[in-house]
mmCIF file of C-alpha atoms in Angstrom:
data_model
loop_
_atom_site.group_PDB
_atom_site.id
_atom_site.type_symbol
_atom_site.label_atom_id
_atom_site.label_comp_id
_atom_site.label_asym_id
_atom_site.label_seq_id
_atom_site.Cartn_x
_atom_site.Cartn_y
_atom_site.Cartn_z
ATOM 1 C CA UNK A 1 18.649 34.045 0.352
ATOM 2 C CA UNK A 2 22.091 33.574 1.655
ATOM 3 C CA UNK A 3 23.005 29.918 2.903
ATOM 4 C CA UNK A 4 24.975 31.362 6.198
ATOM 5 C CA UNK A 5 25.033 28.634 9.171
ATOM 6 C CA UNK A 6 22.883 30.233 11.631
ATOM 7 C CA UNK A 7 20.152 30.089 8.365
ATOM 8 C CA UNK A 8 20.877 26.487 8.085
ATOM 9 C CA UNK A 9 20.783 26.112 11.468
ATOM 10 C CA UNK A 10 17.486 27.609 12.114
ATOM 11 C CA UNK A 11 15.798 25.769 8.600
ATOM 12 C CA UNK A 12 16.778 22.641 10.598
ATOM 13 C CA UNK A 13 15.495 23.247 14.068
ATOM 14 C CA UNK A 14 12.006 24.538 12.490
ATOM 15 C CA UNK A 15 12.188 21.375 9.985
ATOM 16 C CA UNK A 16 12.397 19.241 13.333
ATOM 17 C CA UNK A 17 9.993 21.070 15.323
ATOM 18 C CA UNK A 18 7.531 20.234 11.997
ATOM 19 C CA UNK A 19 7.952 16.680 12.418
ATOM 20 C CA UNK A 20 7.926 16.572 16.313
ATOM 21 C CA UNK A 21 4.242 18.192 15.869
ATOM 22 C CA UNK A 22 3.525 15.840 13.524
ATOM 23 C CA UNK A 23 4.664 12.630 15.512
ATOM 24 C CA UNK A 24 2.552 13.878 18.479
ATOM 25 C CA UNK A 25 -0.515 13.407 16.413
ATOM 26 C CA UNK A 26 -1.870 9.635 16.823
ATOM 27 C CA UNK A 27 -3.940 9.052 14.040
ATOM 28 C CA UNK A 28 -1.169 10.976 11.518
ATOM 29 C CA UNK A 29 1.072 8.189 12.792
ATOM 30 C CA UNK A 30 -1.516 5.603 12.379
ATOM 31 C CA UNK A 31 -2.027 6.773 8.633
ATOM 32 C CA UNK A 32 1.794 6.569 8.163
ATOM 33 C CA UNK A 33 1.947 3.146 9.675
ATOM 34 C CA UNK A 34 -1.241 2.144 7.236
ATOM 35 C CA UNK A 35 0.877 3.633 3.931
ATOM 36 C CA UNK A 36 4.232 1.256 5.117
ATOM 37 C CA UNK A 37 1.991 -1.918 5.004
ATOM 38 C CA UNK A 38 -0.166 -1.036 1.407
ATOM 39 C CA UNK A 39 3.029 0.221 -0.279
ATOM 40 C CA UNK A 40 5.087 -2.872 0.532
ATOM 41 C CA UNK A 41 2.482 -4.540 -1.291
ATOM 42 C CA UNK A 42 2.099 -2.186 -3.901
ATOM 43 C CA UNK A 43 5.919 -1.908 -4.389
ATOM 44 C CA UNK A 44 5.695 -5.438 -4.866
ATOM 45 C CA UNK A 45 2.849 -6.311 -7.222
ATOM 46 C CA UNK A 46 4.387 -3.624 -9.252
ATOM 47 C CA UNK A 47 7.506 -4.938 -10.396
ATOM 48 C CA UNK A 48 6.436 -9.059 -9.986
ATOM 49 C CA UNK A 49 2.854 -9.170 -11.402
ATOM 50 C CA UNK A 50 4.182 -8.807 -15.102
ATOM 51 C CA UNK A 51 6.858 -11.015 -14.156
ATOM 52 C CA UNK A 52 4.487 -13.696 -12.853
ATOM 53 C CA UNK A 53 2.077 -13.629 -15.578
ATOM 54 C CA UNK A 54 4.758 -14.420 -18.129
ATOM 55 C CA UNK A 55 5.730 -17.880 -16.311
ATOM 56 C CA UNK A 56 5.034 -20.385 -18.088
ATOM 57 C CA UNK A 57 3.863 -22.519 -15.015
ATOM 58 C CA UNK A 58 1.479 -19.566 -13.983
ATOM 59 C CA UNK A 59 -0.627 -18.045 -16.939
ATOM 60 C CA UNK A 60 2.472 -17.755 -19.529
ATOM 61 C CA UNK A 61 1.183 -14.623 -21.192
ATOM 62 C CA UNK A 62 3.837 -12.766 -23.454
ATOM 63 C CA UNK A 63 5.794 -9.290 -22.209
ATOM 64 C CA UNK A 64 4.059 -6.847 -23.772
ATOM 65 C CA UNK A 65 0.334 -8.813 -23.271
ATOM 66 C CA UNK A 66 1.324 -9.152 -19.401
ATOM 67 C CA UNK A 67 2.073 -5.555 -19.225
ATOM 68 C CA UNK A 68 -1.023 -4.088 -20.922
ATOM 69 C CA UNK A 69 -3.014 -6.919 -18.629
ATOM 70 C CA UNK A 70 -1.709 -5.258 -15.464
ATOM 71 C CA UNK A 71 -1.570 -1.719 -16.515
ATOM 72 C CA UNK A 72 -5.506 -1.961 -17.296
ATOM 73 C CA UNK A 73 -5.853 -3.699 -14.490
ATOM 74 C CA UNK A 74 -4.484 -0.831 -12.199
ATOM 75 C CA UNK A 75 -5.971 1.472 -13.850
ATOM 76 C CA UNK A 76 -9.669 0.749 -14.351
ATOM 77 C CA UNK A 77 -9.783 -1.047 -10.788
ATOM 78 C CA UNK A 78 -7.603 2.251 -9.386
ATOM 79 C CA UNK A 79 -10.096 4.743 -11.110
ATOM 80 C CA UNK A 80 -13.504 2.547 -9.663
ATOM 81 C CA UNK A 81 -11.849 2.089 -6.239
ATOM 82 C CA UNK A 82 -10.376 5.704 -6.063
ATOM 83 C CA UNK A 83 -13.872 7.619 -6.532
ATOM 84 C CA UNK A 84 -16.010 4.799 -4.742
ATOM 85 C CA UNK A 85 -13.846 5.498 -1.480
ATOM 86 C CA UNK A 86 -14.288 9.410 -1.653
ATOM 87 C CA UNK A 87 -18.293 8.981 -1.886
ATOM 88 C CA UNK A 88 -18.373 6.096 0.675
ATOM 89 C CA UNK A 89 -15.786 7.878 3.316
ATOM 90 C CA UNK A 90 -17.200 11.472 2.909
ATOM 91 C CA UNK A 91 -21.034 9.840 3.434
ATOM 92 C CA UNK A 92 -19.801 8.109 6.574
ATOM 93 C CA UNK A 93 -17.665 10.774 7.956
ATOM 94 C CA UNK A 94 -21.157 12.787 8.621
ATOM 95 C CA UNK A 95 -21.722 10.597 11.309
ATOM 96 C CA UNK A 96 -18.288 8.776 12.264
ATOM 97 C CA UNK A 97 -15.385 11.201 12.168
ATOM 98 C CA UNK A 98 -12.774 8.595 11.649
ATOM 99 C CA UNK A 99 -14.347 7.287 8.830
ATOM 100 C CA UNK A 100 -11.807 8.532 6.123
ATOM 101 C CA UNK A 101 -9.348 6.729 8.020
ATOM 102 C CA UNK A 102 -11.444 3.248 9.199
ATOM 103 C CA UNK A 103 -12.541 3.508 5.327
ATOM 104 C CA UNK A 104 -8.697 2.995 4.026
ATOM 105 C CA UNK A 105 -8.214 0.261 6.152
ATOM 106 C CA UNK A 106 -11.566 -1.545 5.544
ATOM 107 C CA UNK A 107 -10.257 -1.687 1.724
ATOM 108 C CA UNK A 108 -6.596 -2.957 3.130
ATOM 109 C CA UNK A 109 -8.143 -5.799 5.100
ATOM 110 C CA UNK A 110 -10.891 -6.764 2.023
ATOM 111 C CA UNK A 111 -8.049 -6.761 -0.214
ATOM 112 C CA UNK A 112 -5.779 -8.792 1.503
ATOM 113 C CA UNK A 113 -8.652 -11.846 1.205
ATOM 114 C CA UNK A 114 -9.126 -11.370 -2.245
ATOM 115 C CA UNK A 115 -5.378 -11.039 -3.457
ATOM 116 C CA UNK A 116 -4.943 -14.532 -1.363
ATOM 117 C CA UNK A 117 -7.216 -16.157 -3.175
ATOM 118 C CA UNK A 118 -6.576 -14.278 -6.518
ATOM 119 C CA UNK A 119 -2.989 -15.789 -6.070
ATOM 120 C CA UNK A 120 -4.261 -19.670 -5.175
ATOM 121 C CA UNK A 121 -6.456 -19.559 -8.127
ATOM 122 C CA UNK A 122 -5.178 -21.673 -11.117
ATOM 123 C CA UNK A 123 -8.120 -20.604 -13.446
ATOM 124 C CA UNK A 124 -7.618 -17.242 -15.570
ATOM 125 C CA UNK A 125 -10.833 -15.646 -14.941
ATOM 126 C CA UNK A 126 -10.924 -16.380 -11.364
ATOM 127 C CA UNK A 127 -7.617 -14.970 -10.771
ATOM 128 C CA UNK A 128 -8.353 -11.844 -12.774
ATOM 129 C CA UNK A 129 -11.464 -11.413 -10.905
ATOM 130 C CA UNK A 130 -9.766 -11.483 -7.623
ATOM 131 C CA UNK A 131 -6.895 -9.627 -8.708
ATOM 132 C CA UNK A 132 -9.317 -6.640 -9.876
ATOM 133 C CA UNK A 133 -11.420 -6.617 -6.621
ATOM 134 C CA UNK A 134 -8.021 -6.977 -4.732
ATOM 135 C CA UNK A 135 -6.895 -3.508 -6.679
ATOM 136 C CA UNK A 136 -10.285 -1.803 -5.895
ATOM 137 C CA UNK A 137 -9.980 -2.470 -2.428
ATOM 138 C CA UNK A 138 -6.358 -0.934 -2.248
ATOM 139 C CA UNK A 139 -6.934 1.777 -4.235
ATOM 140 C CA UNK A 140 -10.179 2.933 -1.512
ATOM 141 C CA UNK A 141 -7.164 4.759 0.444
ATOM 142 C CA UNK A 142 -6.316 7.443 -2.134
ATOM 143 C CA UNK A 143 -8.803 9.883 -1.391
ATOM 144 C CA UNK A 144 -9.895 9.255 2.315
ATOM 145 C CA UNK A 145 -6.251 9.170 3.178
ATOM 146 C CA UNK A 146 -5.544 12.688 1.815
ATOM 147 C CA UNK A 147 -8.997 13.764 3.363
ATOM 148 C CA UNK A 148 -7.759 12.708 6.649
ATOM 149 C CA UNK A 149 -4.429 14.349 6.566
ATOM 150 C CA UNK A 150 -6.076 17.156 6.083
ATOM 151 C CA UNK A 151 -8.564 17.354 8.878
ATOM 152 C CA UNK A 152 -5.608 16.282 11.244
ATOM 153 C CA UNK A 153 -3.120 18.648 10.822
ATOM 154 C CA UNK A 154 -3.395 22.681 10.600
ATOM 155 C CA UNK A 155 -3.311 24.334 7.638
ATOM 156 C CA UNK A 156 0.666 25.109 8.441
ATOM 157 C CA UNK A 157 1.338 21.789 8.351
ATOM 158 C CA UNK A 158 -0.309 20.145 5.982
ATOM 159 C CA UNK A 159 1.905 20.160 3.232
ATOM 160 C CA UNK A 160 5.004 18.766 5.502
ATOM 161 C CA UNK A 161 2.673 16.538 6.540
ATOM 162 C CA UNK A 162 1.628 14.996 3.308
ATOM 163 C CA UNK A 163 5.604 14.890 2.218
ATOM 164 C CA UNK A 164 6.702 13.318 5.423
ATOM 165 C CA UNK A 165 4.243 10.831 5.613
ATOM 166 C CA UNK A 166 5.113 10.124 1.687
ATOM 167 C CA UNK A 167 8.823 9.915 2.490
ATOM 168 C CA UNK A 168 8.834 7.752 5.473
ATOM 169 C CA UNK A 169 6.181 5.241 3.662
ATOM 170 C CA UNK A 170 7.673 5.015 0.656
ATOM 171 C CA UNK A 171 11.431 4.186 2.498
ATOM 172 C CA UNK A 172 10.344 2.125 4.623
ATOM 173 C CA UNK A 173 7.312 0.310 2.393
ATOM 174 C CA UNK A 174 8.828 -0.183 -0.701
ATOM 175 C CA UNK A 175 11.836 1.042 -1.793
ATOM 176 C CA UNK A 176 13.188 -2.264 0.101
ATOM 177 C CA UNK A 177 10.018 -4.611 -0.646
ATOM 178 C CA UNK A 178 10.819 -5.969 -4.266
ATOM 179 C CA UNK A 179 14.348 -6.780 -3.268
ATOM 180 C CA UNK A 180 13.069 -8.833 -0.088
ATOM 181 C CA UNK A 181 10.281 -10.478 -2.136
ATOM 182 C CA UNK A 182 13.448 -11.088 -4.891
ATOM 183 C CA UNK A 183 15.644 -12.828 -2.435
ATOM 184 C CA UNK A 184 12.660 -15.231 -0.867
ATOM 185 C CA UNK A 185 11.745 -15.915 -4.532
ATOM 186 C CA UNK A 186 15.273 -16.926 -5.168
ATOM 187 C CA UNK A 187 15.719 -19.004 -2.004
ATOM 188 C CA UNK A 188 12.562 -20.809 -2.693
ATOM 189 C CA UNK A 189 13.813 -22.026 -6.088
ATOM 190 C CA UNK A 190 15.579 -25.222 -5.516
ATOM 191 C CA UNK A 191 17.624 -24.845 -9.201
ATOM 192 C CA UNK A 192 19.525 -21.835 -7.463
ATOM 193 C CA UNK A 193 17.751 -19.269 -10.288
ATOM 194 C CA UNK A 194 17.093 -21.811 -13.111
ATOM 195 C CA UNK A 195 13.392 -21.268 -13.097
ATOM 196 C CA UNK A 196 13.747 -17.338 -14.118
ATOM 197 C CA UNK A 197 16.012 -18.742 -16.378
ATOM 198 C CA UNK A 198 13.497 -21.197 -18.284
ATOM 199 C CA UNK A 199 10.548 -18.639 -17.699
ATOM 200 C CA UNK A 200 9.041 -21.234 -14.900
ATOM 201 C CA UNK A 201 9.285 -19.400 -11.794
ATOM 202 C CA UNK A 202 5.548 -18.988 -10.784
ATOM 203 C CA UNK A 203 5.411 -21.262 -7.976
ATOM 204 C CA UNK A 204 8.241 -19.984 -6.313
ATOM 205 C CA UNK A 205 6.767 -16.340 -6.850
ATOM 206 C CA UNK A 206 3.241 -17.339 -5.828
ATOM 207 C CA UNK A 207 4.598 -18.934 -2.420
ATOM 208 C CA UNK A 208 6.650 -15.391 -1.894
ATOM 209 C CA UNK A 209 4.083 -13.284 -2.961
ATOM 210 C CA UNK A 210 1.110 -15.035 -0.800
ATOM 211 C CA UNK A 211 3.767 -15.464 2.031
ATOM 212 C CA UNK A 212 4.024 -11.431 2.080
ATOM 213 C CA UNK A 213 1.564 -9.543 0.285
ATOM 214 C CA UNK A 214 -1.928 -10.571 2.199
ATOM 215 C CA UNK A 215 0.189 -10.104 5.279
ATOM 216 C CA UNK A 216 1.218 -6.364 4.372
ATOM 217 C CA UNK A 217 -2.487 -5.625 3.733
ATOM 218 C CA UNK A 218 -4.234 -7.196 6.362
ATOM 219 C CA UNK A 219 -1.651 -5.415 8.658
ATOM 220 C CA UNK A 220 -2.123 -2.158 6.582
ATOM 221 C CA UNK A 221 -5.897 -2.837 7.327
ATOM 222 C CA UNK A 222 -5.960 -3.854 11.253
ATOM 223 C CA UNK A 223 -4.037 -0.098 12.006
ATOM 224 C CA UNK A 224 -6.236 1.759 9.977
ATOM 225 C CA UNK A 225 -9.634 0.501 11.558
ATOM 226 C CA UNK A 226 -7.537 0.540 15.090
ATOM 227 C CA UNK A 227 -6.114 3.717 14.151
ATOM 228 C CA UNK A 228 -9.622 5.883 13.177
ATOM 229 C CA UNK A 229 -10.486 5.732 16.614
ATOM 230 C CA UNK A 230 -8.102 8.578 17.839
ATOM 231 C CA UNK A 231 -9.722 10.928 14.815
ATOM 232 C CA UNK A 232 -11.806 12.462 16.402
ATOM 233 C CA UNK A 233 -10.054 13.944 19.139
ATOM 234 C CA UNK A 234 -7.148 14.761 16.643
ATOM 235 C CA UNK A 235 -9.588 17.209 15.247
ATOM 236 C CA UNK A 236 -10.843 18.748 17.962
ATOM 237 C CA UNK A 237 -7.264 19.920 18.502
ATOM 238 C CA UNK A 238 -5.209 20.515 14.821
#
């Protein structure tokens, strides 16, 4: 296919006409809105967990113990919340159509409470607990989120709609999230980065992470149980 600029031209005015399609349907921008909110957490908890773990005024685990802590972590909790949410959203959706959506953000607003008090617990267990159940919780949106996509948007669109709610989640969730958690975490230190320095940061990332993180979810969670209310007329009309 030749690249002239009356082919470029047209790619972009059908690309645009995608996306204006898209835009007009209420509860695909609700479920866009939803992904901002859990993947500035997720963005976050990401790169700091590990990092707070290792402080030695948090739970001082070592580097490579921290990381295999919150890799099993994600995954066992991802795996249990990922397949619970399909059965629980598909069984609802027979009688509520917006369930797949309401569903995601049920799990965004549960998990917000339990990765507060996950991050205000002192005790090991406690905090593991929490920090598990908060990780279930999240991880309920995988599945019902994809279903709903999918029973929004024609078959024509689907795929553009999967990629541009991806792409406009992702930049605006977390590709900016760790460095604005960062720069809090740094202003809250008062030795002007000596605590990363001597590996005894955790208060200043527990303050930054509880100022943010249950704020992002429970925000992630109030648009997705607002936002499953315009399902069901979104599709009637795909």
């Amino acid at each position: 296919m030749n690249l002239t600029p009356q082919t470029l031209k047209q790619a972009g005015q059908e690309t645009l006409a995608r996306i204006a399609s898209l835009i007009r349907i209420r509860s695909f921008v609700m479920l866009t809105v939803m992904q901002i909110f859990a993947f500035f957490f997720l963005g976050v908890t990401v790169i700091f967990m590990p990092t707070y773990l290792q402080q030695k005024d948090a739970f001082h685990m070592g580097a490579a113990t921290a990381g295999l802590y919150a890799g099993l972590m994600v995954v066992v909790a991802g795996v249990a919340g990922t397949v619970l949410g399909g059965i629980v959203a598909d069984s609802w959706h027979k009688r509520f159509a917006g369930a797949h959506i309401f569903i995601c953000g049920v799990g965004f607003f549960l998990g917000a409470i339990f990765f507060a008090l996950a991050m205000l617990s002192r005790d090991f267990m406690i905090f593991s607990l929490f920090l598990f159940l908060t990780l279930f919780c999240v991880n309920i949106y995988n599945g019902p989120a994809a279903a709903a996509t999918q029973q929004i948007v024609s078959p024509g669109l689907r795929a553009s709609a999967l990629a541009l709610s991806l792409v406009i989640a992702h930049f605006f969730g977390d590709a900016f999230a760790p460095s604005i958690v960062g720069t809090v975490t740094s202003y809250l230190d008062p030795t002007h980065g000596q605590h990363f320095f001597l590996n005894n940061a955790g208060q200043d990332l527990r303050l930054s992470l509880l100022a943010f993180c249950p704020l992002a979810l429970l925000l992630a969670g109030l648009v997705g149980m607002w936002g499953a209310r315009f399902s069901a007329a979104d599709q009637k009309h795909p």
